[in-house]
Amino acid sequence: MLYLTDLTAGYFYAGFQSIAVRCTNAAAKCVVNSGYRKIEFINAYLVGGAIGLETEGCFATGLFYNSVCQNQSSHGIHLKQRNNLFTFQNGAVLGAGGNGILFATSGAELKGIKLLNMDFEGCAGAVNITGNTGNVLLDGCWFENNNTYNFRLSNEVGDSNKFAITIRNCQITGAGDDVLIGTNTGGTFIEGVTISDCEFVDSDLIVIGGSKVNKFTETNNRYSATATKTLPSSGLFAEASDIQPLFEVAPLEPFGYSAVGRQGEIRYSATTGRAWIKTNSGGYRDWE
């Protein structure tokens, strides 16, 4: 096991390149960071053990680049408290018996975590966000052959709030609960989730949590084969394609209508089903 600890609060930095850490003990952890403010792994291979990388207190732009966690009996990566601005890029988590990456903290929040072009395959669950977490970006990630879910954003009673979670440009293929946003209608709050430009293949998007999930946007995603999506009917959510420009009162005529208003303003008439946009000459022109 590689163990990093900052006993003197010296704000230490550790960088590792082209290394392999192999754990033959299923209860051991390959790498544990307990207090180093900045850690970097480049071209690293962490295999076996209970956890590939467990980190706490890395709040100065940590990096896991072109690196792999494989065949951990529990989690590939475990993010504990105070990991901020940590980037995981061009790497993979394969065959984890628990989560590919687990965001779990009972203390200080996790902020600014980026998963860029990461591959999650063969895990029990791929990405699981619990605890106090905000400003998370998943971009260009690949999910395949994960058993119970590809992405889970939990709001169970006792979890802290989550905010500003973005998933985009991802390939999401088959799993149990697939992408699950909100897990408890009486739990804590999830505020601001955007899922866009993703490909769902035999994988479902499910949003529950009632009024505890706010400001959810689902847009420009593709659903292939048996993939489905389940959004609440409470009116708290909307697909971007359903949003129409409803500004003030619609004009009755498309041209020469009132100089009042700002350039570029759109007015829509539910009665006539037509929309007009304000020109710089003071009138409105037909939107269509």
Short mmCIF file of N, CA and C in Angstrom, two decimals, residues 22-145:
data_model
loop_
_atom_site.label_atom_id
_atom_site.label_comp_id
_atom_site.label_asym_id
_atom_site.label_seq_id
_atom_site.Cartn_x
_atom_site.Cartn_y
_atom_site.Cartn_z
N ARG A 22 0.12 -3.03 -6.85
CA ARG A 22 -0.70 -4.24 -6.89
C ARG A 22 -0.94 -4.73 -5.46
N CYS A 23 -2.21 -4.88 -5.09
CA CYS A 23 -2.58 -5.37 -3.77
C CYS A 23 -3.10 -6.80 -3.88
N THR A 24 -2.42 -7.74 -3.22
CA THR A 24 -2.90 -9.12 -3.22
C THR A 24 -3.82 -9.39 -2.04
N ASN A 25 -3.85 -8.46 -1.08
CA ASN A 25 -4.74 -8.56 0.07
C ASN A 25 -6.06 -7.88 -0.27
N ALA A 26 -7.14 -8.63 -0.28
CA ALA A 26 -8.44 -8.09 -0.69
C ALA A 26 -8.96 -7.04 0.27
N ALA A 27 -8.39 -6.96 1.48
CA ALA A 27 -8.83 -5.97 2.46
C ALA A 27 -7.97 -4.71 2.44
N ALA A 28 -6.90 -4.69 1.66
CA ALA A 28 -5.97 -3.56 1.64
C ALA A 28 -6.43 -2.50 0.64
N LYS A 29 -5.80 -1.34 0.72
CA LYS A 29 -6.05 -0.25 -0.22
C LYS A 29 -4.75 0.05 -0.96
N CYS A 30 -4.86 0.21 -2.26
CA CYS A 30 -3.65 0.43 -3.05
C CYS A 30 -2.97 1.75 -2.68
N VAL A 31 -3.74 2.83 -2.71
CA VAL A 31 -3.21 4.17 -2.39
C VAL A 31 -4.18 4.87 -1.45
N VAL A 32 -3.65 5.42 -0.35
CA VAL A 32 -4.45 6.21 0.58
C VAL A 32 -3.79 7.57 0.75
N ASN A 33 -4.53 8.62 0.46
CA ASN A 33 -4.07 9.98 0.73
C ASN A 33 -4.85 10.52 1.91
N SER A 34 -4.13 10.88 2.97
CA SER A 34 -4.77 11.41 4.16
C SER A 34 -4.13 12.75 4.51
N GLY A 35 -4.43 13.77 3.71
CA GLY A 35 -3.99 15.10 4.06
C GLY A 35 -3.06 15.79 3.09
N TYR A 36 -2.51 15.07 2.10
CA TYR A 36 -1.70 15.78 1.10
C TYR A 36 -2.62 16.69 0.29
N ARG A 37 -2.24 17.96 0.19
CA ARG A 37 -3.11 18.95 -0.44
C ARG A 37 -3.16 18.81 -1.95
N LYS A 38 -2.14 18.25 -2.54
CA LYS A 38 -2.11 18.07 -3.99
C LYS A 38 -1.45 16.74 -4.30
N ILE A 39 -2.15 15.90 -5.04
CA ILE A 39 -1.57 14.63 -5.49
C ILE A 39 -1.84 14.48 -6.98
N GLU A 40 -0.91 13.85 -7.68
CA GLU A 40 -1.05 13.61 -9.11
C GLU A 40 -0.60 12.19 -9.44
N PHE A 41 -1.43 11.50 -10.23
CA PHE A 41 -1.08 10.19 -10.75
C PHE A 41 -1.19 10.23 -12.27
N ILE A 42 -0.10 9.97 -12.94
CA ILE A 42 -0.05 9.99 -14.40
C ILE A 42 0.49 8.64 -14.87
N ASN A 43 -0.26 7.97 -15.75
CA ASN A 43 0.13 6.64 -16.23
C ASN A 43 0.32 5.66 -15.07
N ALA A 44 -0.63 5.66 -14.15
CA ALA A 44 -0.57 4.77 -12.99
C ALA A 44 -1.52 3.60 -13.19
N TYR A 45 -1.16 2.47 -12.58
CA TYR A 45 -1.99 1.26 -12.65
C TYR A 45 -2.16 0.74 -11.24
N LEU A 46 -3.39 0.83 -10.71
CA LEU A 46 -3.70 0.40 -9.36
C LEU A 46 -4.61 -0.81 -9.46
N VAL A 47 -4.14 -1.96 -9.03
CA VAL A 47 -4.89 -3.19 -9.26
C VAL A 47 -5.04 -3.98 -7.96
N GLY A 48 -6.23 -4.57 -7.78
CA GLY A 48 -6.49 -5.42 -6.63
C GLY A 48 -6.80 -4.63 -5.38
N GLY A 49 -6.90 -5.35 -4.26
CA GLY A 49 -7.20 -4.74 -2.99
C GLY A 49 -8.67 -4.38 -2.85
N ALA A 50 -9.00 -3.70 -1.76
CA ALA A 50 -10.37 -3.28 -1.53
C ALA A 50 -10.69 -2.00 -2.26
N ILE A 51 -9.75 -1.04 -2.26
CA ILE A 51 -9.94 0.26 -2.90
C ILE A 51 -8.68 0.62 -3.67
N GLY A 52 -8.85 1.16 -4.87
CA GLY A 52 -7.70 1.56 -5.65
C GLY A 52 -7.08 2.84 -5.14
N LEU A 53 -7.88 3.91 -5.06
CA LEU A 53 -7.43 5.20 -4.56
C LEU A 53 -8.46 5.74 -3.59
N GLU A 54 -8.01 6.01 -2.36
CA GLU A 54 -8.86 6.68 -1.38
C GLU A 54 -8.17 7.98 -0.99
N THR A 55 -8.89 9.09 -1.11
CA THR A 55 -8.25 10.39 -0.87
C THR A 55 -9.12 11.29 -0.01
N GLU A 56 -8.45 12.04 0.87
CA GLU A 56 -9.10 12.99 1.76
C GLU A 56 -8.18 14.21 1.91
N GLY A 57 -8.74 15.38 1.74
CA GLY A 57 -7.98 16.60 1.97
C GLY A 57 -7.18 17.09 0.79
N CYS A 58 -7.42 16.56 -0.41
CA CYS A 58 -6.72 17.04 -1.60
C CYS A 58 -7.55 18.17 -2.21
N PHE A 59 -7.25 19.40 -1.79
CA PHE A 59 -8.07 20.51 -2.26
C PHE A 59 -7.27 21.49 -3.11
N ALA A 60 -6.23 21.02 -3.79
CA ALA A 60 -5.42 21.91 -4.64
C ALA A 60 -5.16 21.24 -5.99
N THR A 61 -6.23 21.08 -6.78
CA THR A 61 -6.17 20.59 -8.16
C THR A 61 -5.46 19.25 -8.29
N GLY A 62 -6.00 18.23 -7.65
CA GLY A 62 -5.48 16.89 -7.82
C GLY A 62 -5.72 16.38 -9.23
N LEU A 63 -4.93 15.38 -9.64
CA LEU A 63 -5.02 14.87 -11.01
C LEU A 63 -4.83 13.36 -11.04
N PHE A 64 -5.72 12.68 -11.76
CA PHE A 64 -5.62 11.25 -12.04
C PHE A 64 -5.73 11.12 -13.55
N TYR A 65 -4.60 11.01 -14.23
CA TYR A 65 -4.57 11.15 -15.69
C TYR A 65 -4.01 9.89 -16.35
N ASN A 66 -4.73 9.40 -17.37
CA ASN A 66 -4.29 8.24 -18.14
C ASN A 66 -3.95 7.07 -17.22
N SER A 67 -4.75 6.91 -16.18
CA SER A 67 -4.47 5.91 -15.15
C SER A 67 -5.68 4.99 -14.98
N VAL A 68 -5.43 3.83 -14.35
CA VAL A 68 -6.45 2.79 -14.27
C VAL A 68 -6.54 2.24 -12.86
N CYS A 69 -7.77 2.06 -12.36
CA CYS A 69 -8.04 1.23 -11.19
C CYS A 69 -8.77 -0.01 -11.67
N GLN A 70 -8.32 -1.19 -11.24
CA GLN A 70 -8.91 -2.41 -11.78
C GLN A 70 -9.02 -3.49 -10.72
N ASN A 71 -10.17 -4.18 -10.73
CA ASN A 71 -10.43 -5.37 -9.93
C ASN A 71 -10.32 -5.12 -8.43
N GLN A 72 -10.86 -3.99 -7.96
CA GLN A 72 -10.96 -3.79 -6.51
C GLN A 72 -12.20 -4.50 -5.99
N SER A 73 -12.10 -5.06 -4.78
CA SER A 73 -13.25 -5.78 -4.24
C SER A 73 -14.34 -4.83 -3.76
N SER A 74 -13.96 -3.60 -3.43
CA SER A 74 -14.94 -2.60 -3.03
C SER A 74 -15.00 -1.50 -4.09
N HIS A 75 -14.40 -0.35 -3.86
CA HIS A 75 -14.50 0.78 -4.78
C HIS A 75 -13.19 1.01 -5.52
N GLY A 76 -13.32 1.38 -6.78
CA GLY A 76 -12.12 1.76 -7.51
C GLY A 76 -11.51 3.02 -6.93
N ILE A 77 -12.35 4.06 -6.76
CA ILE A 77 -11.92 5.35 -6.21
C ILE A 77 -12.93 5.79 -5.16
N HIS A 78 -12.41 6.23 -4.01
CA HIS A 78 -13.27 6.74 -2.95
C HIS A 78 -12.84 8.16 -2.62
N LEU A 79 -13.73 9.12 -2.88
CA LEU A 79 -13.48 10.51 -2.54
C LEU A 79 -14.13 10.81 -1.20
N LYS A 80 -13.28 11.06 -0.19
CA LYS A 80 -13.79 11.43 1.12
C LYS A 80 -13.85 12.95 1.21
N GLN A 81 -13.86 13.51 2.38
CA GLN A 81 -14.10 14.94 2.51
C GLN A 81 -12.93 15.80 2.02
N ARG A 82 -13.25 17.03 1.63
CA ARG A 82 -12.28 18.07 1.27
C ARG A 82 -11.42 17.69 0.05
N ASN A 83 -12.01 17.09 -0.93
CA ASN A 83 -11.33 16.92 -2.23
C ASN A 83 -11.96 17.92 -3.20
N ASN A 84 -11.21 18.96 -3.53
CA ASN A 84 -11.73 20.02 -4.37
C ASN A 84 -10.91 20.15 -5.65
N LEU A 85 -11.59 20.45 -6.76
CA LEU A 85 -10.93 20.70 -8.04
C LEU A 85 -10.06 19.52 -8.47
N PHE A 86 -10.55 18.31 -8.21
CA PHE A 86 -9.83 17.08 -8.59
C PHE A 86 -10.31 16.66 -9.97
N THR A 87 -9.38 16.39 -10.89
CA THR A 87 -9.72 15.99 -12.25
C THR A 87 -9.30 14.55 -12.50
N PHE A 88 -10.23 13.75 -13.01
CA PHE A 88 -9.97 12.39 -13.45
C PHE A 88 -10.17 12.38 -14.96
N GLN A 89 -9.10 12.11 -15.71
CA GLN A 89 -9.16 12.31 -17.16
C GLN A 89 -8.46 11.19 -17.92
N ASN A 90 -9.12 10.75 -19.02
CA ASN A 90 -8.54 9.76 -19.94
C ASN A 90 -8.10 8.49 -19.22
N GLY A 91 -8.88 8.09 -18.21
CA GLY A 91 -8.54 6.89 -17.46
C GLY A 91 -9.69 5.90 -17.44
N ALA A 92 -9.60 4.91 -16.55
CA ALA A 92 -10.62 3.87 -16.49
C ALA A 92 -10.72 3.30 -15.09
N VAL A 93 -11.93 2.86 -14.75
CA VAL A 93 -12.17 2.07 -13.56
C VAL A 93 -12.90 0.82 -14.02
N LEU A 94 -12.27 -0.33 -13.78
CA LEU A 94 -12.75 -1.58 -14.36
C LEU A 94 -12.94 -2.64 -13.28
N GLY A 95 -14.09 -3.29 -13.29
CA GLY A 95 -14.31 -4.47 -12.47
C GLY A 95 -14.36 -4.23 -10.97
N ALA A 96 -14.82 -3.05 -10.53
CA ALA A 96 -14.93 -2.81 -9.09
C ALA A 96 -16.12 -3.57 -8.52
N GLY A 97 -15.92 -4.20 -7.38
CA GLY A 97 -17.00 -4.94 -6.75
C GLY A 97 -18.06 -4.06 -6.13
N GLY A 98 -17.71 -2.79 -5.86
CA GLY A 98 -18.67 -1.82 -5.37
C GLY A 98 -18.88 -0.73 -6.39
N ASN A 99 -18.49 0.49 -6.07
CA ASN A 99 -18.62 1.61 -6.99
C ASN A 99 -17.33 1.84 -7.77
N GLY A 100 -17.49 2.25 -9.02
CA GLY A 100 -16.31 2.67 -9.76
C GLY A 100 -15.69 3.87 -9.09
N ILE A 101 -16.50 4.89 -8.80
CA ILE A 101 -16.07 6.04 -8.01
C ILE A 101 -17.20 6.42 -7.07
N LEU A 102 -16.85 6.55 -5.80
CA LEU A 102 -17.82 6.87 -4.76
C LEU A 102 -17.50 8.24 -4.19
N PHE A 103 -18.48 9.16 -4.28
CA PHE A 103 -18.38 10.46 -3.62
C PHE A 103 -19.10 10.29 -2.28
N ALA A 104 -18.37 10.22 -1.19
CA ALA A 104 -19.02 10.00 0.10
C ALA A 104 -18.26 10.75 1.18
N THR A 105 -18.94 11.72 1.79
CA THR A 105 -18.32 12.48 2.87
C THR A 105 -19.38 12.81 3.90
N SER A 106 -18.99 12.69 5.16
CA SER A 106 -19.86 13.13 6.24
C SER A 106 -19.39 14.47 6.79
N GLY A 107 -18.30 15.01 6.20
CA GLY A 107 -17.75 16.26 6.68
C GLY A 107 -17.78 17.33 5.61
N ALA A 108 -16.63 17.99 5.38
CA ALA A 108 -16.54 19.09 4.42
C ALA A 108 -16.89 18.61 3.02
N GLU A 109 -17.47 19.51 2.23
CA GLU A 109 -18.02 19.11 0.95
C GLU A 109 -16.94 18.84 -0.10
N LEU A 110 -17.35 18.10 -1.13
CA LEU A 110 -16.54 17.86 -2.32
C LEU A 110 -17.00 18.85 -3.38
N LYS A 111 -16.06 19.58 -3.98
CA LYS A 111 -16.44 20.61 -4.94
C LYS A 111 -15.51 20.60 -6.15
N GLY A 112 -16.11 20.84 -7.31
CA GLY A 112 -15.32 21.02 -8.51
C GLY A 112 -14.65 19.75 -9.02
N ILE A 113 -15.32 18.61 -8.90
CA ILE A 113 -14.76 17.34 -9.38
C ILE A 113 -15.11 17.17 -10.85
N LYS A 114 -14.13 16.80 -11.67
CA LYS A 114 -14.34 16.59 -13.10
C LYS A 114 -13.97 15.17 -13.49
N LEU A 115 -14.90 14.52 -14.21
CA LEU A 115 -14.64 13.21 -14.81
C LEU A 115 -14.69 13.41 -16.32
N LEU A 116 -13.52 13.40 -16.96
CA LEU A 116 -13.41 13.73 -18.38
C LEU A 116 -12.90 12.53 -19.15
N ASN A 117 -13.69 12.05 -20.11
CA ASN A 117 -13.28 10.92 -20.95
C ASN A 117 -12.85 9.71 -20.11
N MET A 118 -13.62 9.44 -19.07
CA MET A 118 -13.34 8.28 -18.22
C MET A 118 -14.19 7.10 -18.67
N ASP A 119 -13.65 5.90 -18.45
CA ASP A 119 -14.30 4.65 -18.85
C ASP A 119 -14.66 3.87 -17.58
N PHE A 120 -15.95 3.57 -17.41
CA PHE A 120 -16.41 2.77 -16.28
C PHE A 120 -17.05 1.50 -16.82
N GLU A 121 -16.42 0.37 -16.57
CA GLU A 121 -16.94 -0.90 -17.10
C GLU A 121 -16.83 -2.00 -16.06
N GLY A 122 -17.86 -2.85 -16.02
CA GLY A 122 -17.83 -4.06 -15.21
C GLY A 122 -17.87 -3.84 -13.72
N CYS A 123 -18.34 -2.66 -13.28
CA CYS A 123 -18.46 -2.38 -11.85
C CYS A 123 -19.87 -2.73 -11.37
N ALA A 124 -20.00 -2.90 -10.05
CA ALA A 124 -21.36 -3.10 -9.53
C ALA A 124 -22.19 -1.85 -9.79
N GLY A 125 -21.63 -0.70 -9.47
CA GLY A 125 -22.22 0.60 -9.81
C GLY A 125 -21.10 1.51 -10.25
N ALA A 126 -21.35 2.34 -11.25
CA ALA A 126 -20.25 3.11 -11.82
C ALA A 126 -19.92 4.36 -11.00
N VAL A 127 -20.80 5.36 -11.00
CA VAL A 127 -20.57 6.62 -10.28
C VAL A 127 -21.70 6.81 -9.27
N ASN A 128 -21.33 7.00 -8.01
CA ASN A 128 -22.32 7.14 -6.95
C ASN A 128 -21.99 8.39 -6.13
N ILE A 129 -22.89 9.38 -6.16
CA ILE A 129 -22.67 10.62 -5.43
C ILE A 129 -23.59 10.66 -4.22
N THR A 130 -23.00 10.62 -3.03
CA THR A 130 -23.72 10.80 -1.77
C THR A 130 -23.01 11.92 -1.02
N GLY A 131 -23.51 12.26 0.14
CA GLY A 131 -22.83 13.27 0.94
C GLY A 131 -22.96 14.67 0.37
N ASN A 132 -22.14 15.57 0.84
CA ASN A 132 -22.22 17.00 0.54
C ASN A 132 -21.34 17.30 -0.68
N THR A 133 -21.97 17.46 -1.85
CA THR A 133 -21.21 17.52 -3.10
C THR A 133 -21.78 18.58 -4.03
N GLY A 134 -20.90 19.31 -4.72
CA GLY A 134 -21.36 20.31 -5.66
C GLY A 134 -20.39 20.56 -6.79
N ASN A 135 -20.90 21.11 -7.89
CA ASN A 135 -20.10 21.46 -9.06
C ASN A 135 -19.32 20.25 -9.59
N VAL A 136 -20.07 19.27 -10.04
CA VAL A 136 -19.47 18.05 -10.61
C VAL A 136 -19.78 17.99 -12.09
N LEU A 137 -18.77 17.67 -12.89
CA LEU A 137 -18.92 17.57 -14.35
C LEU A 137 -18.49 16.20 -14.83
N LEU A 138 -19.38 15.53 -15.57
CA LEU A 138 -19.03 14.32 -16.31
C LEU A 138 -19.14 14.66 -17.79
N ASP A 139 -18.04 14.54 -18.52
CA ASP A 139 -18.02 14.93 -19.93
C ASP A 139 -17.26 13.88 -20.73
N GLY A 140 -17.94 13.31 -21.74
CA GLY A 140 -17.28 12.36 -22.62
C GLY A 140 -16.98 11.02 -21.99
N CYS A 141 -17.73 10.62 -20.97
CA CYS A 141 -17.46 9.36 -20.27
C CYS A 141 -18.19 8.19 -20.95
N TRP A 142 -17.66 7.00 -20.71
CA TRP A 142 -18.20 5.77 -21.29
C TRP A 142 -18.63 4.85 -20.15
N PHE A 143 -19.89 4.38 -20.21
CA PHE A 143 -20.42 3.48 -19.19
C PHE A 143 -20.91 2.21 -19.89
N GLU A 144 -20.43 1.07 -19.44
CA GLU A 144 -20.86 -0.18 -20.09
C GLU A 144 -20.68 -1.35 -19.13
N ASN A 145 -21.67 -2.27 -19.17
CA ASN A 145 -21.62 -3.52 -18.41
C ASN A 145 -21.46 -3.31 -16.91
#
